Amino acid sequence: MDKIADYNGNLLNHVETLYRPGERDLAVRLVEALGCAVSDTGFKGDGTESFLAVHPNPDDRNMQNNAFYMSPMRPEQQVIEARLRRLSEQDAELKAGLDGYRQAAKVAPFGISHFALRYPTGAAVQSAADRLAEALGATLGDRLNIRVFRPQDADSAGNTLVQGFVYQDVIVSGSFLYGQLIELQSQP
Ligand SMILES: [Fe+2]
């Protein structure tokens, strides 16, 4: 199977992610550093910016399959995110909870919600992690944390995979307060 469109069975289809208004270009730089290609779907819904399709395989830019989408956070979510951010600044218990969650996402990401991209080898995972650090490490500062687990690492998942975990809050499929883990997973 060279093209995803040639596969006729059911498969995991797409993930919908969001970026903050004003961070569309940053979102594109993030996924391109990970080795993905970006297509403009032209679809705007009831917003003003089109949805972008992100292709993990740049050689197969099928916008309906094996893609994830990036579009601006909707106004309804902006209201909630802004309110929760204010509350987290005022409520020490909530702030401590968020800090604990974010720390866990950085050091023990297994079991924290994420989606994953497949790479052919562990070396390809490391290259993607390195490209991302080079491209956006200085720009994002503590908004970006990258950790590559190798099978021999004491705190790895104990399998034969190289697993990179990118924790960031440029694109999320949930809350910007939680941020989003993106796993970079190699094949055995
Ligand atoms: Fe995973």
Coordinates of N, CA, C and O and ligand atoms in Angstrom, one line a residue:
M1 N 0.9 -1.2 0.0 CA 0.0 0.0 0.0 C 0.9 1.2 0.0 O 1.5 1.5 1.0
D2 N 0.9 1.9 -1.1 CA 1.7 3.2 -1.2 C 1.0 4.4 -0.7 O 1.5 5.4 -0.2
K3 N -0.3 4.4 -1.0 CA -1.2 5.5 -0.7 C -2.3 5.1 0.3 O -2.9 4.1 0.1
I4 N -2.5 6.0 1.2 CA -3.5 5.7 2.3 C -4.9 5.5 1.6 O -5.7 4.7 2.1
A5 N -5.1 6.2 0.5 CA -6.4 6.1 -0.1 C -6.7 4.7 -0.7 O -7.8 4.3 -1.0
D6 N -5.6 3.9 -0.9 CA -5.7 2.6 -1.5 C -6.2 1.6 -0.4 O -6.5 0.4 -0.8
Y7 N -6.1 1.9 0.8 CA -6.6 1.0 1.9 C -8.1 1.2 2.1 O -8.6 2.3 2.3
N8 N -8.8 0.1 2.0 CA -10.2 0.2 2.0 C -10.9 -0.1 3.3 O -12.1 0.1 3.5
G9 N -10.1 -0.6 4.3 CA -10.7 -0.9 5.6 C -10.9 0.3 6.5 O -10.5 1.4 6.1
N10 N -11.5 0.1 7.6 CA -11.6 1.2 8.6 C -10.2 1.5 9.1 O -9.4 0.6 9.2
L11 N -10.0 2.7 9.5 CA -8.8 3.1 10.2 C -9.0 4.3 11.0 O -10.0 5.1 10.8
L12 N -8.0 4.6 11.9 CA -8.1 5.9 12.6 C -7.9 7.0 11.6 O -7.0 7.0 10.8
N13 N -8.9 7.9 11.6 CA -9.0 8.8 10.5 C -8.3 10.2 10.7 O -7.4 10.5 10.0
H14 N -8.6 10.9 11.8 CA -7.9 12.2 12.0 C -8.1 12.6 13.4 O -8.9 12.1 14.2
V15 N -7.3 13.6 13.8 CA -7.4 14.3 15.1 C -7.6 15.8 14.8 O -7.0 16.3 13.8
E16 N -8.4 16.4 15.5 CA -8.7 17.8 15.3 C -7.9 18.6 16.4 O -8.1 18.4 17.6
T17 N -7.0 19.5 16.0 CA -6.3 20.3 17.0 C -6.6 21.8 16.7 O -7.1 22.2 15.6
L18 N -6.3 22.6 17.7 CA -6.6 24.0 17.7 C -5.3 24.8 18.0 O -4.5 24.3 18.7
Y19 N -5.2 25.9 17.4 CA -4.1 26.9 17.9 C -4.8 28.1 18.4 O -6.0 28.4 18.1
R20 N -4.0 28.9 19.2 CA -4.6 30.2 19.7 C -4.7 31.2 18.5 O -3.8 31.2 17.7
P21 N -5.7 32.0 18.5 CA -5.7 33.1 17.5 C -4.4 33.8 17.5 O -3.9 34.2 18.5
G22 N -3.8 34.0 16.3 CA -2.6 34.7 16.2 C -1.4 33.8 16.1 O -0.2 34.2 15.8
E23 N -1.6 32.4 16.3 CA -0.4 31.5 16.4 C -0.5 30.5 15.2 O 0.1 29.4 15.3
R24 N -1.2 30.9 14.2 CA -1.2 29.9 13.0 C 0.2 29.6 12.5 O 0.5 28.5 12.2
D25 N 1.0 30.7 12.3 CA 2.3 30.5 11.7 C 3.2 29.6 12.6 O 4.0 28.8 12.2
L26 N 3.0 29.8 13.9 CA 3.8 29.1 14.9 C 3.4 27.6 14.8 O 4.2 26.7 14.9
A27 N 2.1 27.4 14.7 CA 1.6 26.0 14.6 C 2.2 25.3 13.3 O 2.6 24.1 13.4
V28 N 2.3 26.0 12.2 CA 2.8 25.4 11.0 C 4.3 25.1 11.2 O 4.8 24.1 10.8
R29 N 5.0 26.0 11.8 CA 6.5 25.8 12.1 C 6.7 24.6 13.0 O 7.6 23.8 12.7
L30 N 5.8 24.4 13.9 CA 5.9 23.2 14.8 C 5.8 21.9 14.1 O 6.6 21.0 14.2
V31 N 4.7 21.8 13.3 CA 4.5 20.5 12.6 C 5.5 20.3 11.5 O 5.9 19.1 11.2
E32 N 5.9 21.4 10.8 CA 6.9 21.2 9.8 C 8.2 20.7 10.4 O 8.9 19.9 9.8
A33 N 8.6 21.2 11.5 CA 9.8 20.8 12.2 C 9.7 19.3 12.5 O 10.7 18.6 12.5
L34 N 8.5 18.8 12.8 CA 8.3 17.4 13.1 C 8.4 16.5 11.8 O 8.3 15.3 11.9
G35 N 8.5 17.2 10.7 CA 8.6 16.4 9.4 C 7.3 16.3 8.7 O 7.2 15.6 7.7
C36 N 6.2 16.9 9.2 CA 4.9 16.9 8.5 C 4.8 17.9 7.4 O 5.6 18.9 7.4
A37 N 3.9 17.7 6.4 CA 3.6 18.7 5.4 C 2.2 19.3 5.7 O 1.4 18.6 6.4
V38 N 2.0 20.5 5.3 CA 0.7 21.2 5.6 C 0.0 21.5 4.3 O 0.6 22.1 3.4
S39 N -1.3 21.2 4.2 CA -2.2 21.6 3.1 C -3.3 22.5 3.7 O -3.7 22.4 4.8
D40 N -3.7 23.5 2.9 CA -4.8 24.3 3.2 C -6.1 23.7 2.7 O -6.2 23.5 1.5
T41 N -7.0 23.3 3.6 CA -8.2 22.7 3.2 C -9.2 23.7 2.5 O -10.1 23.3 1.8
G42 N -9.0 24.9 2.8 CA -9.9 25.9 2.3 C -11.2 26.0 3.1 O -12.0 27.0 2.9
F43 N -11.4 25.1 4.0 CA -12.7 25.1 4.8 C -12.5 26.0 5.9 O -11.5 25.9 6.7
K44 N -13.5 26.9 6.1 CA -13.4 27.9 7.2 C -14.5 27.7 8.3 O -14.5 28.4 9.3
G45 N -15.4 26.8 8.1 CA -16.5 26.7 9.0 C -17.2 28.0 9.1 O -17.4 28.7 8.1
D46 N -17.5 28.4 10.4 CA -18.0 29.8 10.6 C -17.0 30.7 11.0 O -17.3 31.8 11.6
G47 N -15.7 30.4 10.9 CA -14.6 31.3 11.2 C -14.0 32.0 10.0 O -14.6 32.0 8.9
T48 N -12.9 32.7 10.2 CA -12.3 33.5 9.2 C -11.0 32.8 8.6 O -10.6 33.2 7.6
E49 N -10.4 31.9 9.4 CA -9.2 31.2 8.9 C -9.5 29.8 8.5 O -10.3 29.1 9.2
S50 N -8.9 29.4 7.4 CA -9.2 28.0 7.0 C -8.5 27.0 7.8 O -7.5 27.3 8.5
F51 N -9.1 25.8 7.8 CA -8.5 24.7 8.5 C -7.3 24.2 7.7 O -7.3 24.1 6.5
L52 N -6.2 23.8 8.4 CA -5.1 23.3 7.8 C -5.0 21.8 8.0 O -5.4 21.3 9.1
A53 N -4.6 21.0 7.0 CA -4.5 19.6 7.1 C -3.0 19.3 7.3 O -2.2 19.8 6.5
V54 N -2.6 18.5 8.3 CA -1.2 18.2 8.5 C -1.0 16.7 8.1 O -1.7 15.8 8.6
H55 N 0.0 16.5 7.3 CA 0.3 15.1 6.8 C 1.5 14.6 7.4 O 2.6 15.1 7.1
P56 N 1.4 13.5 8.2 CA 2.6 12.9 8.7 C 3.6 12.4 7.6 O 4.8 12.3 7.8
N57 N 3.0 12.0 6.5 CA 3.7 11.5 5.4 C 3.6 12.6 4.3 O 2.6 12.6 3.5
P58 N 4.7 13.4 4.1 CA 4.7 14.4 3.1 C 4.5 13.9 1.7 O 4.1 14.7 0.8
D59 N 4.8 12.6 1.4 CA 4.6 12.0 0.1 C 3.2 11.6 -0.2 O 2.9 11.1 -1.3
D60 N 2.3 11.7 0.8 CA 0.9 11.3 0.6 C 0.0 12.3 1.3 O -0.4 12.1 2.4
R61 N -0.3 13.3 0.5 CA -1.0 14.5 1.1 C -2.5 14.3 1.0 O -3.2 15.2 0.4
N62 N -3.1 13.2 1.4 CA -4.5 12.9 1.4 C -5.1 13.7 2.5 O -4.8 13.5 3.7
M63 N -6.0 14.7 2.2 CA -6.5 15.5 3.2 C -7.6 14.9 4.1 O -8.1 15.5 5.1
Q64 N -8.1 13.7 3.6 CA -9.2 13.1 4.3 C -8.8 12.0 5.3 O -9.5 11.5 6.1
N65 N -7.6 11.5 5.1 CA -7.1 10.3 5.9 C -5.7 10.5 6.3 O -4.9 11.2 5.6
N66 N -5.3 9.9 7.5 CA -4.0 9.9 8.0 C -3.5 11.4 8.1 O -2.4 11.7 7.7
A67 N -4.4 12.2 8.6 CA -4.1 13.6 8.7 C -4.6 14.1 10.1 O -5.4 13.5 10.7
F68 N -4.0 15.2 10.5 CA -4.7 15.9 11.6 C -4.9 17.4 11.2 O -4.2 17.9 10.3
Y69 N -5.9 18.0 11.8 CA -6.2 19.3 11.4 C -5.8 20.4 12.4 O -5.7 20.1 13.6
M70 N -5.6 21.6 11.9 CA -5.3 22.7 12.8 C -6.2 23.9 12.4 O -6.2 24.3 11.3
S71 N -6.9 24.4 13.4 CA -7.8 25.6 13.1 C -7.8 26.4 14.4 O -7.4 26.0 15.5
P72 N -8.2 27.7 14.3 CA -8.1 28.6 15.4 C -9.2 28.2 16.5 O -10.3 27.7 16.2
M73 N -8.8 28.3 17.8 CA -9.7 28.1 18.9 C -11.0 28.9 18.7 O -10.9 30.1 18.4
R74 N -12.1 28.3 18.9 CA -13.4 28.9 18.7 C -13.7 29.9 19.9 O -13.2 29.7 21.0
P75 N -14.5 30.9 19.6 CA -14.8 31.8 20.7 C -15.4 31.2 21.9 O -15.1 31.6 23.0
E76 N -16.2 30.1 21.7 CA -16.8 29.5 22.9 C -15.7 28.9 23.8 O -15.9 28.9 25.1
Q77 N -14.7 28.4 23.3 CA -13.6 27.8 24.1 C -12.7 29.0 24.7 O -12.2 28.9 25.8
Q78 N -12.5 30.0 23.9 CA -11.7 31.2 24.4 C -12.3 31.7 25.7 O -11.6 32.0 26.6
V79 N -13.6 31.7 25.8 CA -14.3 32.2 27.0 C -13.9 31.3 28.2 O -13.5 31.8 29.3
I80 N -14.0 30.0 28.0 CA -13.7 29.1 29.1 C -12.2 29.1 29.5 O -11.8 29.2 30.6
E81 N -11.3 29.1 28.4 CA -9.9 29.1 28.7 C -9.5 30.4 29.5 O -8.7 30.3 30.4
A82 N -10.0 31.5 29.1 CA -9.7 32.8 29.8 C -10.1 32.7 31.2 O -9.4 33.2 32.1
R83 N -11.3 32.2 31.4 CA -11.9 32.2 32.8 C -11.0 31.2 33.7 O -10.7 31.5 34.8
L84 N -10.7 30.1 33.1 CA -9.9 29.1 33.9 C -8.5 29.6 34.2 O -8.0 29.4 35.2
R85 N -7.9 30.4 33.2 CA -6.6 30.9 33.5 C -6.7 31.9 34.6 O -5.8 31.9 35.5
R86 N -7.7 32.8 34.6 CA -7.8 33.7 35.7 C -8.0 33.0 37.1 O -7.4 33.3 38.1
L87 N -8.8 32.0 37.1 CA -9.1 31.2 38.3 C -7.8 30.5 38.8 O -7.5 30.5 40.0
S88 N -7.0 30.0 37.8 CA -5.8 29.3 38.2 C -4.7 30.3 38.8 O -3.9 29.9 39.6
E89 N -4.9 31.6 38.4 CA -4.0 32.6 39.0 C -4.4 33.0 40.4 O -3.6 33.4 41.2
Q90 N -5.7 32.8 40.7 CA -6.2 33.2 42.0 C -6.3 32.0 43.0 O -6.3 32.3 44.2
D91 N -6.4 30.8 42.5 CA -6.7 29.7 43.3 C -5.4 28.8 43.5 O -5.0 28.2 42.5
A92 N -4.8 28.9 44.6 CA -3.5 28.2 44.8 C -3.6 26.7 44.6 O -2.7 26.1 44.0
E93 N -4.8 26.1 45.0 CA -4.9 24.7 44.8 C -5.0 24.3 43.4 O -4.4 23.3 42.9
L94 N -5.8 25.1 42.6 CA -5.9 24.8 41.2 C -4.6 25.0 40.5 O -4.2 24.2 39.6
K95 N -3.8 26.1 40.9 CA -2.5 26.3 40.3 C -1.6 25.2 40.6 O -0.9 24.7 39.7
A96 N -1.6 24.7 41.8 CA -0.7 23.6 42.2 C -1.1 22.3 41.4 O -0.2 21.6 40.9
G97 N -2.4 22.1 41.2 CA -2.8 21.0 40.4 C -2.3 21.0 39.0 O -1.9 20.0 38.4
L98 N -2.5 22.2 38.4 CA -2.0 22.4 37.0 C -0.5 22.2 36.9 O 0.0 21.6 36.0
D99 N 0.2 22.8 37.9 CA 1.7 22.6 37.8 C 2.1 21.2 37.9 O 3.0 20.7 37.3
G100 N 1.4 20.4 38.8 CA 1.6 19.0 38.9 C 1.4 18.2 37.7 O 2.1 17.3 37.3
Y101 N 0.3 18.6 37.0 CA -0.1 17.9 35.8 C 1.0 18.2 34.7 O 1.4 17.3 34.0
R102 N 1.4 19.4 34.6 CA 2.3 19.8 33.6 C 3.7 19.1 33.8 O 4.4 18.7 32.9
Q103 N 4.1 19.0 35.1 CA 5.3 18.4 35.4 C 5.3 16.9 35.1 O 6.2 16.3 34.5
A104 N 4.1 16.3 35.4 CA 4.0 14.8 35.0 C 4.1 14.6 33.5 O 4.7 13.7 33.0
A105 N 3.5 15.6 32.8 CA 3.5 15.5 31.3 C 4.9 15.5 30.8 O 5.3 14.9 29.8
K106 N 5.8 16.2 31.5 CA 7.2 16.4 31.1 C 8.0 15.1 31.4 O 8.9 14.7 30.6
V107 N 7.8 14.6 32.6 CA 8.7 13.6 33.1 C 8.1 12.2 33.0 O 8.9 11.2 33.0
A108 N 6.8 12.0 33.1 CA 6.2 10.7 33.1 C 5.0 10.7 32.2 O 3.8 10.6 32.7
P109 N 5.2 10.9 30.9 CA 4.0 11.1 30.0 C 3.1 9.9 29.7 O 2.0 10.1 29.2
F110 N 3.6 8.7 30.1 CA 2.8 7.6 29.8 C 1.5 7.7 30.6 O 1.5 7.9 31.8
G111 N 0.4 7.5 29.9 CA -0.9 7.6 30.6 C -1.5 9.0 30.6 O -2.6 9.2 31.2
I112 N -0.8 10.0 30.1 CA -1.4 11.3 30.0 C -1.8 11.5 28.5 O -1.1 11.0 27.6
S113 N -3.0 12.1 28.3 CA -3.6 12.1 27.0 C -2.7 12.6 25.9 O -2.0 13.6 26.2
H114 N -2.6 12.0 24.8 CA -1.8 12.4 23.7 C -2.2 11.7 22.4 O -3.0 10.8 22.5
F115 N -1.7 12.2 21.4 CA -1.8 11.4 20.1 C -0.3 11.2 19.6 O 0.6 11.9 20.1
A116 N -0.2 10.3 18.7 CA 1.2 9.9 18.3 C 1.4 9.9 16.8 O 0.4 9.6 16.0
L117 N 2.6 10.2 16.4 CA 3.0 10.1 15.0 C 4.0 9.0 14.9 O 4.8 8.8 15.8
R118 N 3.9 8.3 13.8 CA 4.8 7.1 13.6 C 6.0 7.5 12.7 O 5.8 8.2 11.7
Y119 N 7.1 7.1 13.1 CA 8.4 7.3 12.4 C 9.0 5.9 12.1 O 8.8 5.0 12.9
P120 N 9.8 5.8 11.0 CA 10.3 4.5 10.7 C 11.3 3.9 11.6 O 11.4 2.7 11.8
T121 N 12.1 4.8 12.3 CA 13.2 4.3 13.1 C 13.3 5.2 14.3 O 12.8 6.3 14.4
G122 N 14.0 4.7 15.3 CA 14.4 5.5 16.5 C 15.2 6.7 16.1 O 15.1 7.8 16.7
A123 N 16.1 6.5 15.1 CA 16.9 7.6 14.7 C 16.1 8.7 14.1 O 16.4 9.9 14.2
A124 N 15.0 8.3 13.4 CA 14.1 9.3 12.8 C 13.4 10.1 13.9 O 13.1 11.3 13.8
V125 N 13.0 9.4 15.0 CA 12.4 10.1 16.1 C 13.3 11.1 16.7 O 13.0 12.3 16.9
Q126 N 14.6 10.7 16.9 CA 15.6 11.6 17.5 C 15.8 12.8 16.5 O 15.9 14.0 17.0
S127 N 15.8 12.6 15.2 CA 16.0 13.7 14.3 C 14.9 14.7 14.3 O 15.1 15.9 14.3
A128 N 13.7 14.2 14.4 CA 12.5 15.1 14.5 C 12.6 15.9 15.8 O 12.3 17.1 15.8
A129 N 12.9 15.2 16.9 CA 13.0 15.9 18.2 C 14.1 17.0 18.1 O 13.9 18.2 18.6
D130 N 15.2 16.7 17.5 CA 16.3 17.7 17.3 C 15.9 18.8 16.5 O 16.2 20.0 16.8
R131 N 15.2 18.5 15.4 CA 14.8 19.6 14.5 C 13.8 20.6 15.2 O 13.9 21.8 15.0
L132 N 12.9 20.0 16.0 CA 12.0 20.8 16.7 C 12.7 21.7 17.7 O 12.4 22.9 17.8
A133 N 13.6 21.1 18.5 CA 14.3 21.9 19.5 C 15.1 23.1 18.8 O 15.1 24.2 19.3
E134 N 15.7 22.8 17.6 CA 16.4 23.8 16.9 C 15.5 24.9 16.4 O 15.8 26.1 16.4
A135 N 14.4 24.5 15.8 CA 13.5 25.4 15.2 C 12.8 26.3 16.2 O 12.6 27.5 15.9
L136 N 12.3 25.7 17.3 CA 11.4 26.5 18.2 C 11.8 26.5 19.7 O 11.1 27.1 20.5
G137 N 12.9 25.9 20.0 CA 13.3 25.9 21.4 C 13.4 27.2 22.0 O 12.9 27.5 23.1
A138 N 14.1 28.1 21.3 CA 14.3 29.5 21.9 C 13.1 30.3 21.8 O 12.8 31.0 22.8
T139 N 12.3 30.1 20.8 CA 11.0 30.9 20.6 C 10.0 30.5 21.7 O 9.3 31.3 22.3
L140 N 9.9 29.2 22.0 CA 8.8 28.7 22.9 C 9.3 28.7 24.3 O 8.4 28.7 25.2
G141 N 10.6 28.6 24.6 CA 11.0 28.5 26.0 C 10.4 27.4 26.7 O 10.3 26.2 26.3
D142 N 9.7 27.7 27.9 CA 9.1 26.6 28.7 C 7.8 26.2 28.2 O 7.1 25.4 28.8
R143 N 7.4 26.7 27.1 CA 6.1 26.2 26.4 C 6.4 24.9 25.7 O 5.5 24.3 25.2
L144 N 7.7 24.5 25.6 CA 8.1 23.3 24.9 C 9.0 22.5 25.7 O 10.0 23.0 26.3
N145 N 8.6 21.2 25.8 CA 9.5 20.2 26.5 C 9.6 19.0 25.6 O 8.6 18.4 25.2
I146 N 10.8 18.5 25.4 CA 11.0 17.4 24.6 C 11.8 16.3 25.3 O 12.8 16.6 25.9
R147 N 11.3 15.1 25.4 CA 12.0 14.0 26.0 C 11.9 12.8 25.1 O 10.8 12.4 24.7
V148 N 13.1 12.2 24.9 CA 13.1 11.0 24.1 C 13.5 9.8 25.0 O 14.5 9.8 25.6
F149 N 12.6 8.8 25.1 CA 12.8 7.6 25.9 C 13.4 6.5 25.0 O 12.8 6.2 23.9
R150 N 14.5 6.0 25.4 CA 15.0 4.8 24.7 C 14.8 3.6 25.5 O 14.6 3.6 26.8
P151 N 14.7 2.4 24.9 CA 14.4 1.2 25.6 C 15.2 0.9 26.8 O 14.7 0.4 27.8
Q152 N 16.5 1.3 26.8 CA 17.4 1.0 27.9 C 17.2 2.0 29.1 O 17.8 1.8 30.1
D153 N 16.5 3.1 28.8 CA 16.3 4.1 29.9 C 15.5 3.5 31.1 O 14.5 2.8 30.9
A154 N 16.0 3.8 32.3 CA 15.3 3.2 33.5 C 13.8 3.6 33.6 O 13.0 2.8 34.1
D155 N 13.5 4.8 33.1 CA 12.1 5.2 33.2 C 11.3 5.1 31.8 O 10.3 5.7 31.6
S156 N 11.8 4.3 30.9 CA 11.1 4.0 29.7 C 9.9 3.1 30.0 O 9.7 2.6 31.1
A157 N 9.1 2.9 28.9 CA 7.9 2.1 29.1 C 8.3 0.6 29.1 O 7.4 -0.3 29.2
G158 N 9.6 0.3 28.9 CA 10.0 -1.1 29.0 C 9.8 -1.9 27.8 O 9.7 -3.1 27.9
N159 N 9.6 -1.3 26.7 CA 9.4 -2.0 25.4 C 10.6 -1.8 24.5 O 11.6 -1.3 24.9
T160 N 10.4 -2.1 23.2 CA 11.6 -2.0 22.3 C 11.5 -0.7 21.5 O 12.3 -0.6 20.5
L161 N 10.6 0.2 21.9 CA 10.4 1.3 21.0 C 11.2 2.5 21.5 O 11.3 2.7 22.8
V162 N 11.6 3.4 20.6 CA 12.1 4.7 21.0 C 10.8 5.6 20.9 O 10.1 5.6 19.9
Q163 N 10.6 6.3 22.0 CA 9.4 7.1 22.1 C 9.8 8.5 22.5 O 10.3 8.7 23.6
G164 N 9.5 9.5 21.6 CA 9.7 10.9 21.9 C 8.4 11.5 22.4 O 7.3 11.1 21.9
F165 N 8.5 12.3 23.4 CA 7.3 13.0 23.9 C 7.5 14.5 23.8 O 8.4 15.0 24.5
V166 N 6.7 15.2 23.0 CA 6.7 16.6 22.8 C 5.6 17.2 23.6 O 4.4 16.9 23.3
Y167 N 5.9 18.0 24.6 CA 4.8 18.6 25.4 C 4.9 20.1 25.1 O 5.9 20.8 25.2
Q168 N 3.7 20.6 24.6 CA 3.7 22.0 24.2 C 2.2 22.5 24.3 O 1.3 21.7 24.5
D169 N 2.1 23.8 24.1 CA 0.7 24.3 24.1 C 0.4 25.2 22.9 O -0.3 26.2 23.0
V170 N 1.1 24.9 21.8 CA 0.8 25.6 20.5 C -0.4 25.0 19.8 O -1.3 25.8 19.4
I171 N -0.5 23.7 19.7 CA -1.7 23.0 19.2 C -2.1 22.0 20.3 O -1.3 21.3 20.8
V172 N -3.4 22.0 20.5 CA -4.0 21.1 21.5 C -5.3 20.5 20.9 O -6.0 21.2 20.1
S173 N -5.6 19.3 21.3 CA -6.9 18.7 21.0 C -7.6 18.6 22.3 O -8.0 17.5 22.8
G174 N -7.8 19.7 23.0 CA -8.4 19.8 24.3 C -8.2 21.2 24.9 O -8.6 22.1 24.2
S175 N -7.6 21.2 26.1 CA -7.5 22.5 26.7 C -6.1 23.1 26.6 O -5.1 22.3 26.8
F176 N -6.0 24.4 26.4 CA -4.6 25.0 26.4 C -4.0 25.0 27.8 O -2.8 25.1 27.9
L177 N -4.9 25.0 28.8 CA -4.3 24.9 30.1 C -3.6 23.6 30.4 O -2.6 23.6 31.1
Y178 N -4.2 22.6 29.9 CA -3.5 21.2 30.0 C -2.3 21.1 29.1 O -1.4 20.4 29.3
G179 N -2.3 21.8 27.9 CA -1.3 21.6 26.9 C -1.6 20.3 26.2 O -2.6 19.6 26.4
Q180 N -0.7 19.9 25.3 CA -0.8 18.7 24.5 C 0.5 18.0 24.4 O 1.5 18.6 23.9
L181 N 0.4 16.7 24.7 CA 1.6 15.8 24.4 C 1.4 15.3 23.0 O 0.3 14.9 22.6
I182 N 2.4 15.3 22.2 CA 2.5 14.6 20.9 C 3.6 13.6 21.0 O 4.8 13.9 21.3
E183 N 3.2 12.3 20.9 CA 4.3 11.2 20.9 C 4.9 11.0 19.5 O 4.1 11.0 18.5
L184 N 6.1 10.8 19.5 CA 6.8 10.4 18.3 C 7.3 9.0 18.5 O 8.2 8.7 19.3
Q185 N 6.7 8.1 17.8 CA 6.9 6.7 18.1 C 7.6 6.0 16.9 O 7.1 6.1 15.8
S186 N 8.6 5.2 17.2 CA 9.3 4.4 16.2 C 8.6 3.1 16.0 O 7.9 2.6 16.9
Q187 N 8.9 2.4 15.0 CA 8.6 1.0 14.8 C 9.7 0.1 15.4 O 10.8 0.5 15.4
P188 N 9.3 -1.0 15.9 CA 10.3 -1.9 16.5 C 11.4 -2.2 15.5 O 11.2 -2.4 14.3
Ligands
FE1 FE 1.4 6.5 23.4

